Amino acid sequence: MAKLKVGIVISGRGSNMAALIEAAQAPDYPAEIVCVVSNVAEAAGLQVAKRMSIATAVVRHEDHPDRESFDRALSAKLEAHGADLVVLAGFMRILSQWFPERWAGRLLNIHPSLLPAFRGRHVARQALDAGVRVSGCTVHLVTPDLDAGPIIAQAAVPVFPEDTEATLSARILRQEHRLYPLVVRWFGEGRISVANGHVDVKGLPQGATLLFSAEP
Ligand code: GAR
């Protein structure tokens, strides 16, 4: 069967992007990464993608007068590479309403908290300030609201009293690298559907959309 064509959008380091590119190298993986697009020309992830032989492109938000015209240019770039699914991986820009509507049902994001808790930026700081004992990451379909949309899967990790933003973010990031390739695999296998704002992932054992890691 033809593989799902995935376009990844980044703004920075691109470690989730690298995890996805690596996963997609497995012969049985149902998706291929067709391009990596960044809104930041200096994003370190672009060099990583090039080294991994993936096509890259830059669409600078500074070159566009408003959010929607930037979003349209980004979308055109993804379409030019034949993307069927758009995966936001550390893309740190607020989208206009147009983009999630254009890619409705085919736009994923990963966020480093157990949504709906702790949207926006400085997410590990927010979790530490709130004193939560558990945090994690969420992969969700993107709707026009910030860090919102039907949840597909989550991974949970403990929060320890001695944690700093750096240690907690690193613990969550290790789970992001497990979770995102898994969800894109399910997408490629055609298992994901949405009804009444809730996601169903067909044919998985009960509980498989929640990962947990107790490692420090
Ligand atoms: C990741 O932790 C991702 O969840 C977060 O940015 C980081 C990017 O790291 N995304 C958001 O906060 C989006 N709201 P990476 O560039 O190494 O993948």
mmCIF file of N, CA, C and O in Angstrom, residues 157-199:
data_model
loop_
_atom_site.group_PDB
_atom_site.id
_atom_site.type_symbol
_atom_site.label_atom_id
_atom_site.label_comp_id
_atom_site.label_asym_id
_atom_site.label_seq_id
_atom_site.Cartn_x
_atom_site.Cartn_y
_atom_site.Cartn_z
ATOM 1 N N VAL A 157 4.509 11.078 32.901
ATOM 2 C CA VAL A 157 5.762 10.870 33.642
ATOM 3 C C VAL A 157 5.577 11.444 35.046
ATOM 4 O O VAL A 157 4.763 12.348 35.245
ATOM 5 N N PRO A 158 6.349 10.956 36.026
ATOM 6 C CA PRO A 158 6.267 11.547 37.364
ATOM 7 C C PRO A 158 6.962 12.901 37.416
ATOM 8 O O PRO A 158 7.858 13.175 36.612
ATOM 9 N N VAL A 159 6.542 13.723 38.364
ATOM 10 C CA VAL A 159 7.243 14.985 38.655
ATOM 11 C C VAL A 159 7.823 14.833 40.059
ATOM 12 O O VAL A 159 7.094 14.507 40.999
ATOM 13 N N PHE A 160 9.141 15.026 40.200
ATOM 14 C CA PHE A 160 9.802 14.836 41.492
ATOM 15 C C PHE A 160 10.068 16.182 42.158
ATOM 16 O O PHE A 160 10.247 17.201 41.462
ATOM 17 N N PRO A 161 10.138 16.183 43.512
ATOM 18 C CA PRO A 161 10.327 17.461 44.219
ATOM 19 C C PRO A 161 11.591 18.199 43.784
ATOM 20 O O PRO A 161 11.624 19.431 43.771
ATOM 21 N N GLU A 162 12.623 17.457 43.406
ATOM 22 C CA GLU A 162 13.890 18.129 43.044
ATOM 23 C C GLU A 162 13.936 18.538 41.564
ATOM 24 O O GLU A 162 14.951 19.063 41.097
ATOM 25 N N ASP A 163 12.848 18.325 40.831
ATOM 26 C CA ASP A 163 12.864 18.660 39.401
ATOM 27 C C ASP A 163 13.055 20.155 39.152
ATOM 28 O O ASP A 163 12.565 20.997 39.903
ATOM 29 N N THR A 164 13.757 20.430 38.053
ATOM 30 C CA THR A 164 13.841 21.798 37.523
ATOM 31 C C THR A 164 13.105 21.784 36.175
ATOM 32 O O THR A 164 12.758 20.696 35.672
ATOM 33 N N GLU A 165 12.944 22.943 35.581
ATOM 34 C CA GLU A 165 12.328 22.976 34.244
ATOM 35 C C GLU A 165 13.101 22.073 33.296
ATOM 36 O O GLU A 165 12.513 21.355 32.486
ATOM 37 N N ALA A 166 14.431 22.101 33.417
ATOM 38 C CA ALA A 166 15.267 21.327 32.491
ATOM 39 C C ALA A 166 15.087 19.826 32.691
ATOM 40 O O ALA A 166 14.936 19.078 31.719
ATOM 41 N N THR A 167 15.077 19.363 33.951
ATOM 42 C CA THR A 167 14.977 17.903 34.163
ATOM 43 C C THR A 167 13.578 17.407 33.788
ATOM 44 O O THR A 167 13.436 16.342 33.192
ATOM 45 N N LEU A 168 12.560 18.191 34.128
ATOM 46 C CA LEU A 168 11.197 17.750 33.791
ATOM 47 C C LEU A 168 10.982 17.767 32.279
ATOM 48 O O LEU A 168 10.447 16.804 31.708
ATOM 49 N N SER A 169 11.444 18.832 31.615
ATOM 50 C CA SER A 169 11.273 18.897 30.149
ATOM 51 C C SER A 169 11.989 17.741 29.465
ATOM 52 O O SER A 169 11.467 17.164 28.505
ATOM 53 N N ALA A 170 13.173 17.385 29.969
ATOM 54 C CA ALA A 170 13.935 16.300 29.343
ATOM 55 C C ALA A 170 13.225 14.961 29.529
ATOM 56 O O ALA A 170 13.188 14.139 28.604
ATOM 57 N N ARG A 171 12.637 14.761 30.735
ATOM 58 C CA ARG A 171 11.907 13.497 30.985
ATOM 59 C C ARG A 171 10.690 13.406 30.066
ATOM 60 O O ARG A 171 10.386 12.341 29.512
ATOM 61 N N ILE A 172 10.001 14.531 29.893
ATOM 62 C CA ILE A 172 8.819 14.538 29.006
ATOM 63 C C ILE A 172 9.253 14.326 27.560
ATOM 64 O O ILE A 172 8.622 13.564 26.813
ATOM 65 N N LEU A 173 10.340 14.985 27.166
ATOM 66 C CA LEU A 173 10.795 14.901 25.768
ATOM 67 C C LEU A 173 11.106 13.450 25.359
ATOM 68 O O LEU A 173 10.796 13.034 24.241
ATOM 69 N N ARG A 174 11.680 12.681 26.307
ATOM 70 C CA ARG A 174 11.970 11.270 25.976
ATOM 71 C C ARG A 174 10.674 10.535 25.625
ATOM 72 O O ARG A 174 10.664 9.675 24.753
ATOM 73 N N GLN A 175 9.585 10.885 26.297
ATOM 74 C CA GLN A 175 8.300 10.247 25.992
ATOM 75 C C GLN A 175 7.701 10.801 24.699
ATOM 76 O O GLN A 175 7.030 10.075 23.965
ATOM 77 N N GLU A 176 7.955 12.090 24.412
ATOM 78 C CA GLU A 176 7.488 12.650 23.131
ATOM 79 C C GLU A 176 8.068 11.838 21.975
ATOM 80 O O GLU A 176 7.382 11.532 20.993
ATOM 81 N N HIS A 177 9.340 11.479 22.133
ATOM 82 C CA HIS A 177 10.025 10.749 21.053
ATOM 83 C C HIS A 177 9.469 9.336 20.866
ATOM 84 O O HIS A 177 9.638 8.740 19.804
ATOM 85 N N ARG A 178 8.823 8.793 21.908
ATOM 86 C CA ARG A 178 8.153 7.489 21.752
ATOM 87 C C ARG A 178 6.765 7.683 21.163
ATOM 88 O O ARG A 178 6.312 6.918 20.316
ATOM 89 N N LEU A 179 6.079 8.720 21.696
ATOM 90 C CA LEU A 179 4.645 8.853 21.407
ATOM 91 C C LEU A 179 4.355 9.315 19.980
ATOM 92 O O LEU A 179 3.441 8.797 19.318
ATOM 93 N N TYR A 180 5.129 10.310 19.503
ATOM 94 C CA TYR A 180 4.773 10.906 18.207
ATOM 95 C C TYR A 180 4.907 9.886 17.055
ATOM 96 O O TYR A 180 3.978 9.751 16.241
ATOM 97 N N PRO A 181 6.018 9.139 16.993
ATOM 98 C CA PRO A 181 6.113 8.147 15.912
ATOM 99 C C PRO A 181 5.011 7.083 15.969
ATOM 100 O O PRO A 181 4.543 6.599 14.931
ATOM 101 N N LEU A 182 4.583 6.778 17.199
ATOM 102 C CA LEU A 182 3.513 5.793 17.356
ATOM 103 C C LEU A 182 2.202 6.329 16.774
ATOM 104 O O LEU A 182 1.506 5.641 16.019
ATOM 105 N N VAL A 183 1.888 7.592 17.079
ATOM 106 C CA VAL A 183 0.628 8.166 16.602
ATOM 107 C C VAL A 183 0.652 8.325 15.079
ATOM 108 O O VAL A 183 -0.342 8.035 14.398
ATOM 109 N N VAL A 184 1.792 8.739 14.536
ATOM 110 C CA VAL A 184 1.867 8.894 13.070
ATOM 111 C C VAL A 184 1.722 7.520 12.407
ATOM 112 O O VAL A 184 1.113 7.380 11.346
ATOM 113 N N ARG A 185 2.255 6.494 13.073
ATOM 114 C CA ARG A 185 2.063 5.125 12.553
ATOM 115 C C ARG A 185 0.570 4.795 12.492
ATOM 116 O O ARG A 185 0.072 4.318 11.468
ATOM 117 N N TRP A 186 -0.148 5.054 13.591
ATOM 118 C CA TRP A 186 -1.595 4.765 13.605
ATOM 119 C C TRP A 186 -2.292 5.541 12.502
ATOM 120 O O TRP A 186 -3.193 5.015 11.845
ATOM 121 N N PHE A 187 -1.889 6.807 12.321
ATOM 122 C CA PHE A 187 -2.500 7.629 11.272
ATOM 123 C C PHE A 187 -2.278 6.960 9.917
ATOM 124 O O PHE A 187 -3.193 6.814 9.100
ATOM 125 N N GLY A 188 -1.041 6.550 9.679
ATOM 126 C CA GLY A 188 -0.697 5.907 8.405
ATOM 127 C C GLY A 188 -1.432 4.595 8.199
ATOM 128 O O GLY A 188 -1.688 4.182 7.065
ATOM 129 N N GLU A 189 -1.751 3.945 9.291
ATOM 130 C CA GLU A 189 -2.492 2.679 9.208
ATOM 131 C C GLU A 189 -3.997 2.901 9.080
ATOM 132 O O GLU A 189 -4.763 1.933 9.036
ATOM 133 N N GLY A 190 -4.403 4.178 9.066
ATOM 134 C CA GLY A 190 -5.822 4.503 8.881
ATOM 135 C C GLY A 190 -6.686 4.129 10.070
ATOM 136 O O GLY A 190 -7.883 3.878 9.926
ATOM 137 N N ARG A 191 -6.092 4.128 11.268
ATOM 138 C CA ARG A 191 -6.856 3.688 12.444
ATOM 139 C C ARG A 191 -7.579 4.820 13.159
ATOM 140 O O ARG A 191 -8.390 4.575 14.044
ATOM 141 N N ILE A 192 -7.231 6.080 12.797
ATOM 142 C CA ILE A 192 -7.709 7.206 13.605
ATOM 143 C C ILE A 192 -8.969 7.812 13.019
ATOM 144 O O ILE A 192 -9.010 8.156 11.838
ATOM 145 N N SER A 193 -10.003 7.909 13.855
ATOM 146 C CA SER A 193 -11.219 8.609 13.422
ATOM 147 C C SER A 193 -11.727 9.477 14.576
ATOM 148 O O SER A 193 -11.380 9.243 15.732
ATOM 149 N N VAL A 194 -12.540 10.465 14.229
ATOM 150 C CA VAL A 194 -13.060 11.392 15.246
ATOM 151 C C VAL A 194 -14.572 11.417 15.152
ATOM 152 O O VAL A 194 -15.125 11.522 14.061
ATOM 153 N N ALA A 195 -15.222 11.299 16.304
ATOM 154 C CA ALA A 195 -16.678 11.468 16.345
ATOM 155 C C ALA A 195 -17.007 12.270 17.591
ATOM 156 O O ALA A 195 -16.510 11.960 18.684
ATOM 157 N N ASN A 196 -17.816 13.299 17.425
ATOM 158 C CA ASN A 196 -18.203 14.185 18.537
ATOM 159 C C ASN A 196 -17.003 14.719 19.306
ATOM 160 O O ASN A 196 -17.009 14.777 20.540
ATOM 161 N N GLY A 197 -15.939 15.034 18.593
ATOM 162 C CA GLY A 197 -14.772 15.622 19.240
ATOM 163 C C GLY A 197 -13.894 14.626 19.979
ATOM 164 O O GLY A 197 -12.938 15.006 20.640
ATOM 165 N N HIS A 198 -14.220 13.323 19.887
ATOM 166 C CA HIS A 198 -13.404 12.315 20.551
ATOM 167 C C HIS A 198 -12.749 11.405 19.522
ATOM 168 O O HIS A 198 -13.386 10.994 18.554
ATOM 169 N N VAL A 199 -11.498 11.063 19.790
ATOM 170 C CA VAL A 199 -10.746 10.247 18.835
ATOM 171 C C VAL A 199 -10.879 8.778 19.186
ATOM 172 O O VAL A 199 -10.770 8.390 20.345
#
